[in-house]
Amino acid sequence: MLSRENNELLTRVGPGTPMGNLMRQYWVPALLSTELPRPDSDPVRVLLLGERLIAFRDTAGKVGLLPHNCPHRGASLFFGRNEEHGLRCVYHGWKFDVSGRCVDMPNEPPESNFKDKVRARAYPCVEAAGIVWAYMGPRSEPPPMPGFEWLGAPDEEQDVSAAQVECNWLQTLEGDVDTSHFGFLHVGHAKPEDAPEDSFLQYVIEDRAPRYKVLDTDFGVMYGAYRPIRSHADSLYWRIAHFMFPFYTMVGVGVLGDKVSVAARVPMDDTHTLVMLSRLKRNYTSSKADGLGITQRTFDGRRFLPTTADWYGRFREEPGLRNDFFIDRELQRSGASYTGIDGVPVEDRAVTESMGPILDRTVEHLGSADTMVIRVRRRLMAAVRALDEKGVVPPGVDHPLVYQQRSGGVVLPKDADWVEATEHLRRAGVDHADLNPSTAGGG
Ligand code: FES
Ligand SMILES: [Fe+2]
C-alpha cells in the first residue's frame, strides 16, 4: 500500500515532476529505428515522458527529435517537409536541422539574422540495437549509454520488438518483478506432468508459492525467488531477476547464464507505456517443446492494429479492454487455459490494464509474494527524493557497466548462498557452453 502522495510521486513522469526528472537523467529508448525507415522518410509523432515530439530521419540518415510545435508560432512540425538535411515547417517555411538549429527562415528579409537567434529544443539521439535513444536531461554533455550486453551484439543477433500498454508504466513494470503470477495467470491450468520432466516449468507448477530474497544493488534491485523441488529434496529452484534503473527489467524465465533479454517500460505519458523487448536470437528456441506452448504463446501470432500517425497509434494490439481481450469463457472452463485469453503478453496486458490507467495503490493489500514489488518502489522513491532534494545523481547514470547482468533460473544445493553461488552466471558477456537451455521448459 502507498499513500496517495507517494503513488503520485512514482507514477507522474511529465516535465518538471520528480519521477520525470529522474528518468530524464538517463538515455531513454524513444522509438524503433524501423519507424524511420529511410533518409527523408515521413516524420513520426512520438509521445515520450508526456512530451509531444516529432522524430525524423534527415538526408544523411541522422535522427532528429524536435518539439511538435514549431518555435515560430506553434504549427505542428508533423506536417513538415523532410528535405535536404532538415525539417521545414509548412506554415512559413522555417527549417530546422537535427540539432534544432534554424537553417532557413525564408519569410524574413535576406539581411535579417533572426534565424541565428532561434532554436528548436532538439534532444540528442543515438541509434543502437535497432532503437533510437534520446537524452532529454539537463546536461549539455549527455551521460554514457547504459552498458547492456545486447547493445554490443552484432545486428543479425538482435531482436527488438515493441508493444503499447494502455496504462501507467509502473504497473506494467511491477508485473515483471512479481514472479508468483506466472504460476496462475499463464499456467494456472497445468499439472506438473504437463511440463517436461525435470524442467523449471515443472518446478513452478509443483509449487506456486515461491519464497523471496531481495537485495539492493548498484543497478537497482535483484531478487531470488526459490521453491523446493519434489524430485530433488536436497535442492532448490531459484528464479533470479532484476529491476534496473530507471525502468528496465530482466525477468526470471529461461536459464541463468544463457539468457540475454531486457524489457524497457518506457512511459509515453502517465497512462500509456511503450514496452520495448530486446533479446538475442540465440535464446529463441530453448523452449519450443515445453508441452504447454509457453514460447509459442509468447511470441507467435501477436495481432497488431495498423499503425496510425496519431499520438497513440504505434504498436497497438488488437486484443484490448474494448473487446475484453477476446476472452473465451469456454476455454477458461475447459482446463486448457487458466484465463481463456490467448497469448502470454495479452494475459499480462489484460490484468495490468484492468487495474485502471493509474492503479490506486492506497487500497491494495500486499503479501509476502509482493516483497520485490515493495522493494522496487522503495528504491525508486529514495532515488527520486535524493535527486529532488539533494541533487544526487541516480544509480547507473554515470556507471554504464552496472547493467552488465543476466537473469534466469538455476537449481542450487539447499544450503548454497544464492548470491555467491550465482555470481559467475549472472555476469554478462560470459560464454557458458555447459548450460542446457532446454531445462527451462518454457517456465
Ligand atoms: S509556425 Fe512554423 S514557420 Fe511559422
Ligand atoms: Fe506475466
Short mmCIF file of C-alpha atoms and ligand atoms in Angstrom, two decimals:
data_model
loop_
_atom_site.label_atom_id
_atom_site.label_comp_id
_atom_site.label_asym_id
_atom_site.label_seq_id
_atom_site.Cartn_x
_atom_site.Cartn_y
_atom_site.Cartn_z
CA MET A 1 0.00 0.00 0.00
CA LEU A 2 1.17 3.51 -0.72
CA SER A 3 -0.01 6.93 0.36
CA ARG A 4 -1.72 8.96 -2.32
CA GLU A 5 1.25 11.30 -2.30
CA ASN A 6 3.78 8.52 -2.91
CA ASN A 7 1.64 6.96 -5.61
CA GLU A 8 1.63 10.31 -7.41
CA LEU A 9 5.38 10.63 -6.88
CA LEU A 10 6.07 7.28 -8.55
CA THR A 11 3.62 7.44 -11.42
CA ARG A 12 3.79 11.01 -12.81
CA VAL A 13 6.54 11.45 -15.38
CA GLY A 14 5.80 14.70 -17.24
CA PRO A 15 8.25 17.64 -17.44
CA GLY A 16 9.07 19.02 -14.00
CA THR A 17 7.71 16.08 -12.00
CA PRO A 18 10.21 14.41 -9.63
CA MET A 19 9.96 11.00 -11.36
CA GLY A 20 10.05 12.69 -14.76
CA ASN A 21 13.25 14.44 -13.69
CA LEU A 22 14.75 11.13 -12.56
CA MET A 23 14.01 9.42 -15.89
CA ARG A 24 15.44 12.38 -17.79
CA GLN A 25 18.82 11.73 -16.16
CA TYR A 26 19.14 8.64 -18.39
CA TRP A 27 19.17 7.86 -22.10
CA VAL A 28 15.60 6.85 -22.97
CA PRO A 29 14.61 4.36 -25.71
CA ALA A 30 12.31 6.55 -27.81
CA LEU A 31 11.31 4.58 -30.91
CA LEU A 32 12.43 1.72 -33.11
CA SER A 33 14.86 2.54 -35.91
CA THR A 34 12.45 0.87 -38.36
CA GLU A 35 9.85 3.55 -37.64
CA LEU A 36 12.06 5.94 -39.63
CA PRO A 37 12.88 3.57 -42.47
CA ARG A 38 14.78 5.83 -44.90
CA PRO A 39 16.53 9.17 -45.18
CA ASP A 40 13.84 11.86 -45.64
CA SER A 41 11.04 9.39 -44.78
CA ASP A 42 7.83 10.61 -43.13
CA PRO A 43 8.11 12.35 -39.75
CA VAL A 44 6.59 10.41 -36.85
CA ARG A 45 4.62 11.64 -33.84
CA VAL A 46 6.34 10.42 -30.68
CA LEU A 47 4.87 10.78 -27.23
CA LEU A 48 7.65 10.40 -24.69
CA LEU A 49 7.55 11.12 -20.94
CA GLY A 50 4.47 13.21 -21.56
CA GLU A 51 6.14 15.36 -24.25
CA ARG A 52 4.83 15.69 -27.78
CA LEU A 53 7.74 15.31 -30.17
CA ILE A 54 8.36 14.82 -33.86
CA ALA A 55 11.00 12.33 -34.98
CA PHE A 56 12.53 12.44 -38.44
CA ARG A 57 15.48 10.94 -40.30
CA ASP A 58 17.36 13.51 -42.36
CA THR A 59 19.01 13.20 -45.76
CA ALA A 60 22.23 11.91 -44.18
CA GLY A 61 20.31 9.28 -42.16
CA LYS A 62 20.65 11.11 -38.84
CA VAL A 63 17.67 11.12 -36.48
CA GLY A 64 16.23 14.33 -35.06
CA LEU A 65 13.70 14.67 -32.25
CA LEU A 66 12.08 18.10 -32.08
CA PRO A 67 9.15 19.54 -30.12
CA HIS A 68 5.99 19.15 -32.17
CA ASN A 69 5.18 22.87 -32.03
CA CYS A 70 7.28 24.96 -34.38
CA PRO A 71 9.28 27.60 -32.44
CA HIS A 72 7.82 30.32 -34.72
CA ARG A 73 4.07 30.27 -34.00
CA GLY A 74 3.46 26.71 -32.97
CA ALA A 75 2.24 24.88 -36.07
CA SER A 76 2.96 21.18 -35.84
CA LEU A 77 6.20 20.03 -37.40
CA PHE A 78 4.44 16.74 -38.08
CA PHE A 79 3.20 18.36 -41.29
CA GLY A 80 6.74 19.46 -42.10
CA ARG A 81 8.64 18.77 -45.31
CA ASN A 82 11.53 16.44 -44.58
CA GLU A 83 14.02 17.56 -47.20
CA GLU A 84 17.70 18.38 -47.72
CA HIS A 85 19.03 17.86 -44.22
CA GLY A 86 16.18 19.33 -42.23
CA LEU A 87 12.52 19.52 -41.39
CA ARG A 88 10.75 22.54 -42.87
CA CYS A 89 7.58 23.85 -41.24
CA VAL A 90 4.89 24.19 -43.88
CA TYR A 91 3.35 27.32 -42.33
CA HIS A 92 6.11 29.88 -43.12
CA GLY A 93 8.93 27.65 -44.30
CA TRP A 94 11.26 27.82 -41.29
CA LYS A 95 13.62 24.88 -41.46
CA PHE A 96 15.40 23.04 -38.61
CA ASP A 97 18.22 20.52 -38.68
CA VAL A 98 18.55 17.51 -36.33
CA SER A 99 20.39 19.62 -33.78
CA GLY A 100 17.49 22.10 -33.65
CA ARG A 101 19.37 24.87 -35.46
CA CYS A 102 17.19 27.08 -37.66
CA VAL A 103 18.93 26.79 -41.03
CA ASP A 104 16.47 28.72 -43.16
CA MET A 105 13.87 31.44 -42.50
CA PRO A 106 12.57 32.32 -45.95
CA ASN A 107 9.73 34.64 -44.83
CA GLU A 108 12.21 37.15 -43.33
CA PRO A 109 14.24 39.62 -45.43
CA PRO A 110 17.57 38.17 -46.58
CA GLU A 111 19.54 40.69 -44.48
CA SER A 112 17.82 39.58 -41.25
CA ASN A 113 19.90 37.49 -38.83
CA PHE A 114 16.85 36.44 -36.83
CA LYS A 115 17.29 32.81 -37.84
CA ASP A 116 20.57 32.65 -35.93
CA LYS A 117 18.71 33.58 -32.76
CA VAL A 118 16.03 30.90 -32.96
CA ARG A 119 16.48 27.29 -31.95
CA ALA A 120 14.18 24.32 -31.53
CA ARG A 121 14.93 22.34 -28.42
CA ALA A 122 16.21 19.16 -30.08
CA TYR A 123 17.00 16.14 -27.95
CA PRO A 124 20.27 14.38 -28.80
CA CYS A 125 19.64 10.96 -30.35
CA VAL A 126 21.78 7.91 -30.98
CA GLU A 127 20.86 4.61 -32.58
CA ALA A 128 21.89 1.28 -31.09
CA ALA A 129 20.48 -2.24 -31.34
CA GLY A 130 17.58 -1.15 -33.55
CA ILE A 131 16.45 1.52 -31.10
CA VAL A 132 16.61 5.32 -31.29
CA TRP A 133 17.68 6.56 -27.85
CA ALA A 134 17.10 10.13 -26.72
CA TYR A 135 18.64 12.19 -23.97
CA MET A 136 16.06 14.60 -22.56
CA GLY A 137 18.01 15.66 -19.49
CA PRO A 138 19.73 18.79 -18.20
CA ARG A 139 23.38 18.04 -19.02
CA SER A 140 24.96 19.75 -22.02
CA GLU A 141 27.11 16.65 -22.46
CA PRO A 142 24.87 13.55 -22.15
CA PRO A 143 25.97 10.69 -19.87
CA PRO A 144 27.30 7.41 -21.31
CA MET A 145 24.84 4.92 -22.81
CA PRO A 146 23.87 2.06 -20.48
CA GLY A 147 26.31 -0.83 -20.89
CA PHE A 148 23.78 -3.56 -21.69
CA GLU A 149 25.32 -6.68 -23.16
CA TRP A 150 22.93 -6.81 -26.12
CA LEU A 151 23.79 -3.28 -27.25
CA GLY A 152 27.18 -4.61 -28.30
CA ALA A 153 25.89 -7.73 -30.10
CA PRO A 154 26.02 -7.92 -33.92
CA ASP A 155 22.92 -6.66 -35.76
CA GLU A 156 21.96 -10.10 -37.07
CA GLU A 157 21.79 -11.37 -33.48
CA GLN A 158 19.46 -8.61 -32.30
CA ASP A 159 15.76 -8.90 -31.95
CA VAL A 160 13.80 -5.93 -30.72
CA SER A 161 10.05 -5.55 -30.57
CA ALA A 162 7.61 -3.03 -29.16
CA ALA A 163 4.06 -3.06 -27.84
CA GLN A 164 1.92 -0.37 -26.30
CA VAL A 165 0.26 -0.89 -22.92
CA GLU A 166 -2.62 1.42 -22.11
CA CYS A 167 -1.79 2.22 -18.51
CA ASN A 168 0.88 3.71 -16.27
CA TRP A 169 4.45 2.49 -16.64
CA LEU A 170 4.88 1.34 -13.03
CA GLN A 171 2.07 -1.18 -13.00
CA THR A 172 3.43 -2.77 -16.19
CA LEU A 173 6.87 -2.96 -14.59
CA GLU A 174 5.52 -4.41 -11.35
CA GLY A 175 4.17 -7.36 -13.35
CA ASP A 176 7.73 -8.20 -14.43
CA VAL A 177 9.08 -8.44 -10.88
CA ASP A 178 6.11 -10.38 -9.50
CA THR A 179 7.09 -13.94 -10.28
CA SER A 180 4.24 -15.67 -8.45
CA HIS A 181 1.69 -14.59 -11.07
CA PHE A 182 3.34 -16.88 -13.61
CA GLY A 183 2.01 -19.99 -11.88
CA PHE A 184 -1.54 -18.67 -12.12
CA LEU A 185 -2.10 -16.23 -14.96
CA HIS A 186 -0.01 -18.15 -17.50
CA VAL A 187 -0.01 -21.79 -16.34
CA GLY A 188 -2.67 -21.98 -13.63
CA HIS A 189 -4.47 -24.71 -15.54
CA ALA A 190 -1.44 -27.01 -15.83
CA LYS A 191 -0.43 -30.06 -13.82
CA PRO A 192 3.22 -30.91 -13.13
CA GLU A 193 3.08 -33.85 -15.54
CA ASP A 194 2.07 -31.49 -18.39
CA ALA A 195 5.56 -29.96 -18.34
CA PRO A 196 8.77 -31.67 -19.47
CA GLU A 197 10.21 -33.88 -16.75
CA ASP A 198 12.71 -32.09 -14.52
CA SER A 199 12.20 -28.72 -16.16
CA PHE A 200 11.95 -25.35 -14.42
CA LEU A 201 8.39 -25.17 -15.71
CA GLN A 202 7.56 -28.36 -13.83
CA TYR A 203 9.02 -26.94 -10.61
CA VAL A 204 6.90 -23.80 -10.96
CA ILE A 205 3.75 -25.86 -11.34
CA GLU A 206 4.65 -28.12 -8.39
CA ASP A 207 4.92 -25.15 -6.03
CA ARG A 208 3.06 -21.97 -6.88
CA ALA A 209 4.03 -20.04 -3.75
CA PRO A 210 7.71 -19.12 -4.04
CA ARG A 211 9.61 -17.50 -1.19
CA TYR A 212 11.62 -14.36 -1.87
CA LYS A 213 15.01 -12.88 -1.12
CA VAL A 214 15.68 -9.33 -2.32
CA LEU A 215 18.87 -7.35 -2.45
CA ASP A 216 19.65 -3.71 -3.29
CA THR A 217 22.35 -3.46 -5.95
CA ASP A 218 24.25 -0.74 -7.78
CA PHE A 219 21.86 -1.09 -10.76
CA GLY A 220 18.60 -1.35 -8.80
CA VAL A 221 17.18 -4.41 -7.06
CA MET A 222 17.75 -8.14 -7.56
CA TYR A 223 15.50 -10.88 -6.30
CA GLY A 224 15.84 -14.60 -5.90
CA ALA A 225 12.53 -16.46 -5.71
CA TYR A 226 13.03 -20.03 -4.55
CA ARG A 227 10.98 -23.17 -4.10
CA PRO A 228 11.60 -26.81 -3.28
CA ILE A 229 11.78 -29.46 -5.99
CA ARG A 230 9.81 -32.66 -5.36
CA SER A 231 12.27 -34.98 -7.06
CA HIS A 232 15.42 -33.42 -5.52
CA ALA A 233 14.89 -32.93 -1.81
CA ASP A 234 18.40 -31.53 -1.36
CA SER A 235 18.00 -28.74 -3.97
CA LEU A 236 16.04 -25.57 -4.56
CA TYR A 237 14.92 -23.97 -7.82
CA TRP A 238 15.78 -20.26 -7.91
CA ARG A 239 14.47 -17.63 -10.30
CA ILE A 240 16.80 -14.66 -10.29
CA ALA A 241 15.67 -11.41 -11.84
CA HIS A 242 16.38 -7.70 -11.81
CA PHE A 243 14.89 -4.26 -11.70
CA MET A 244 17.31 -1.77 -13.24
CA PHE A 245 17.03 2.00 -13.02
CA PRO A 246 15.00 3.70 -14.21
CA PHE A 247 12.50 1.36 -15.98
CA TYR A 248 14.25 -1.83 -17.09
CA THR A 249 13.67 -5.41 -16.06
CA MET A 250 15.38 -8.71 -16.70
CA VAL A 251 12.88 -11.43 -15.85
CA GLY A 252 13.49 -14.81 -14.22
CA VAL A 253 12.37 -17.11 -17.04
CA GLY A 254 14.92 -19.09 -19.04
CA VAL A 255 18.24 -20.42 -17.82
CA LEU A 256 20.54 -18.19 -15.80
CA GLY A 257 23.76 -17.61 -17.70
CA ASP A 258 22.23 -18.37 -21.08
CA LYS A 259 19.53 -15.78 -21.45
CA VAL A 260 20.11 -12.23 -22.65
CA SER A 261 16.88 -10.26 -22.59
CA VAL A 262 15.78 -6.88 -21.28
CA ALA A 263 12.43 -5.14 -21.19
CA ALA A 264 12.20 -1.35 -21.13
CA ARG A 265 8.92 0.03 -19.78
CA VAL A 266 9.08 3.48 -21.31
CA PRO A 267 6.32 5.94 -20.38
CA MET A 268 4.69 7.63 -23.36
CA ASP A 269 2.70 9.66 -20.85
CA ASP A 270 1.23 8.90 -17.43
CA THR A 271 -1.33 6.45 -18.83
CA HIS A 272 0.40 4.83 -21.82
CA THR A 273 3.60 2.82 -21.92
CA LEU A 274 5.73 1.54 -24.75
CA VAL A 275 7.30 -1.77 -23.83
CA MET A 276 10.44 -2.49 -25.80
CA LEU A 277 11.77 -6.02 -25.52
CA SER A 278 15.31 -6.73 -26.65
CA ARG A 279 16.70 -10.21 -26.82
CA LEU A 280 19.32 -12.17 -28.64
CA LYS A 281 18.13 -14.63 -31.27
CA ARG A 282 20.08 -17.49 -29.79
CA ASN A 283 17.62 -17.53 -26.90
CA TYR A 284 14.58 -18.21 -29.12
CA THR A 285 14.47 -21.90 -29.44
CA SER A 286 15.15 -23.00 -25.91
CA SER A 287 11.62 -23.97 -25.05
CA LYS A 288 9.57 -24.67 -28.15
CA ALA A 289 8.70 -28.15 -26.89
CA ASP A 290 7.58 -27.22 -23.41
CA GLY A 291 4.32 -29.13 -23.59
CA LEU A 292 2.36 -26.00 -22.68
CA GLY A 293 3.41 -23.90 -25.63
CA ILE A 294 4.62 -21.00 -23.47
CA THR A 295 7.13 -19.84 -26.05
CA GLN A 296 4.63 -20.03 -28.89
CA ARG A 297 2.00 -18.27 -26.78
CA THR A 298 4.53 -15.53 -26.04
CA PHE A 299 5.98 -14.74 -29.43
CA ASP A 300 3.83 -16.20 -32.22
CA GLY A 301 0.71 -14.78 -33.75
CA ARG A 302 0.51 -11.43 -31.99
CA ARG A 303 -2.13 -9.30 -33.64
CA PHE A 304 -1.25 -5.63 -34.05
CA LEU A 305 -3.62 -2.94 -35.27
CA PRO A 306 -2.45 -0.99 -38.31
CA THR A 307 -0.04 1.79 -37.30
CA THR A 308 -1.63 5.22 -37.43
CA ALA A 309 0.02 8.62 -37.25
CA ASP A 310 -1.77 9.80 -34.10
CA TRP A 311 -0.04 10.10 -30.73
CA TYR A 312 -1.27 6.70 -29.61
CA GLY A 313 -1.17 4.97 -33.00
CA ARG A 314 2.06 3.00 -32.61
CA PHE A 315 2.33 -0.70 -31.65
CA ARG A 316 -1.23 -1.19 -30.50
CA GLU A 317 -2.52 -4.74 -30.30
CA GLU A 318 -6.00 -5.80 -31.35
CA PRO A 319 -7.00 -7.51 -28.08
CA GLY A 320 -7.77 -4.80 -25.53
CA LEU A 321 -10.19 -3.64 -22.88
CA ARG A 322 -12.56 -2.56 -25.67
CA ASN A 323 -13.10 -6.24 -26.58
CA ASP A 324 -12.25 -7.84 -23.21
CA PHE A 325 -9.10 -9.24 -24.80
CA PHE A 326 -11.34 -11.72 -26.66
CA ILE A 327 -11.75 -13.79 -23.51
CA ASP A 328 -13.17 -17.23 -24.27
CA ARG A 329 -15.17 -18.44 -21.26
CA GLU A 330 -15.49 -21.96 -22.64
CA LEU A 331 -11.73 -22.19 -22.92
CA GLN A 332 -11.41 -20.83 -19.39
CA ARG A 333 -13.72 -23.60 -18.11
CA SER A 334 -12.16 -26.32 -20.20
CA GLY A 335 -8.92 -26.73 -18.29
CA ALA A 336 -6.86 -25.87 -21.36
CA SER A 337 -6.27 -22.27 -20.26
CA TYR A 338 -6.41 -20.54 -16.91
CA THR A 339 -7.62 -17.26 -18.37
CA GLY A 340 -9.32 -18.07 -21.65
CA ILE A 341 -7.18 -15.26 -23.10
CA ASP A 342 -4.89 -16.06 -25.98
CA GLY A 343 -1.19 -15.29 -25.58
CA VAL A 344 1.11 -14.71 -22.62
CA PRO A 345 1.73 -10.98 -23.28
CA VAL A 346 -2.01 -10.47 -23.83
CA GLU A 347 -2.75 -12.11 -20.47
CA ASP A 348 -0.23 -9.77 -18.85
CA ARG A 349 -1.75 -6.75 -20.53
CA ALA A 350 -5.31 -7.79 -19.64
CA VAL A 351 -4.67 -7.88 -15.89
CA THR A 352 -2.43 -4.81 -15.95
CA GLU A 353 -4.75 -2.59 -17.97
CA SER A 354 -7.75 -3.85 -15.98
CA MET A 355 -6.30 -2.09 -12.88
CA GLY A 356 -7.18 1.24 -14.49
CA PRO A 357 -5.00 3.89 -16.17
CA ILE A 358 -3.12 4.53 -12.89
CA LEU A 359 -3.54 1.93 -10.16
CA ASP A 360 -4.77 3.38 -6.88
CA ARG A 361 -2.16 1.90 -4.55
CA THR A 362 -3.84 3.26 -1.40
CA VAL A 363 -6.27 0.34 -1.37
CA GLU A 364 -4.14 -2.70 -2.24
CA HIS A 365 -3.09 -5.48 0.16
CA LEU A 366 0.47 -6.63 -0.33
CA GLY A 367 1.58 -10.07 0.87
CA SER A 368 4.96 -11.77 1.17
CA ALA A 369 4.86 -12.60 -2.56
CA ASP A 370 4.99 -8.84 -3.17
CA THR A 371 8.33 -8.39 -1.43
CA MET A 372 10.09 -7.40 -4.65
CA VAL A 373 7.32 -5.00 -5.69
CA ILE A 374 7.65 -3.25 -2.33
CA ARG A 375 11.45 -3.05 -2.54
CA VAL A 376 11.42 -1.64 -6.08
CA ARG A 377 9.00 1.11 -5.06
CA ARG A 378 11.13 1.97 -2.03
CA ARG A 379 14.27 2.12 -4.08
CA LEU A 380 12.61 4.34 -6.69
CA MET A 381 11.16 6.68 -4.07
CA ALA A 382 14.52 7.01 -2.33
CA ALA A 383 16.29 7.84 -5.61
CA VAL A 384 13.59 10.33 -6.67
CA ARG A 385 13.80 12.13 -3.32
CA ALA A 386 17.60 12.11 -3.26
CA LEU A 387 17.69 13.75 -6.69
CA ASP A 388 14.89 16.16 -5.91
CA GLU A 389 16.15 17.32 -2.50
CA LYS A 390 19.92 16.95 -2.75
CA GLY A 391 20.71 16.64 -6.44
CA VAL A 392 22.08 13.10 -6.04
CA VAL A 393 22.66 11.50 -9.45
CA PRO A 394 20.58 8.28 -9.54
CA PRO A 395 22.08 4.76 -9.84
CA GLY A 396 23.71 3.76 -13.11
CA VAL A 397 23.65 7.14 -14.88
CA ASP A 398 27.43 7.53 -14.81
CA HIS A 399 28.26 3.83 -14.40
CA PRO A 400 27.24 2.00 -17.56
CA LEU A 401 28.89 -1.27 -16.55
CA VAL A 402 26.41 -1.89 -13.74
CA TYR A 403 23.99 -3.00 -16.48
CA GLN A 404 26.19 -5.98 -17.34
CA GLN A 405 23.86 -8.58 -15.81
CA ARG A 406 21.99 -11.74 -16.68
CA SER A 407 18.86 -13.25 -15.17
CA GLY A 408 17.06 -16.62 -15.24
CA GLY A 409 16.53 -19.87 -13.38
CA VAL A 410 19.03 -22.16 -11.69
CA VAL A 411 18.99 -25.21 -9.39
CA LEU A 412 21.20 -24.83 -6.32
CA PRO A 413 22.01 -27.07 -3.35
CA LYS A 414 19.70 -26.28 -0.46
CA ASP A 415 22.43 -24.77 1.70
CA ALA A 416 24.05 -22.64 -1.03
CA ASP A 417 24.27 -18.87 -0.72
CA TRP A 418 22.18 -17.75 -3.71
CA VAL A 419 24.16 -14.57 -4.31
CA GLU A 420 27.63 -16.12 -4.11
CA ALA A 421 26.68 -19.30 -5.94
CA THR A 422 25.30 -17.38 -8.95
CA GLU A 423 27.89 -14.66 -9.25
CA HIS A 424 29.53 -16.07 -12.35
CA LEU A 425 26.25 -17.00 -14.07
CA ARG A 426 24.86 -13.50 -13.51
CA ARG A 427 27.77 -11.84 -15.24
CA ALA A 428 27.15 -10.59 -18.80
CA GLY A 429 29.44 -11.37 -21.71
CA VAL A 430 30.41 -14.84 -20.48
CA ASP A 431 30.01 -17.96 -22.59
CA HIS A 432 28.72 -20.94 -20.64
CA ALA A 433 28.97 -23.83 -23.08
CA ASP A 434 27.82 -26.33 -20.45
CA LEU A 435 24.36 -24.84 -19.86
CA ASN A 436 21.35 -26.65 -21.21
CA PRO A 437 18.69 -24.10 -22.24
CA SER A 438 16.02 -26.79 -22.63
CA THR A 439 15.84 -27.28 -18.85
CA ALA A 440 13.78 -24.10 -18.70
CA GLY A 441 10.87 -25.82 -20.40
CA GLY A 442 9.16 -22.52 -21.10
CA GLY A 443 8.99 -21.53 -17.43
S1 FES B 1 4.74 28.33 -37.47
FE1 FES B 1 6.35 27.23 -38.32
S2 FES B 1 7.25 28.57 -39.73
FE2 FES B 1 5.66 29.70 -38.83
FE FE B 2 3.30 -12.46 -16.99
#
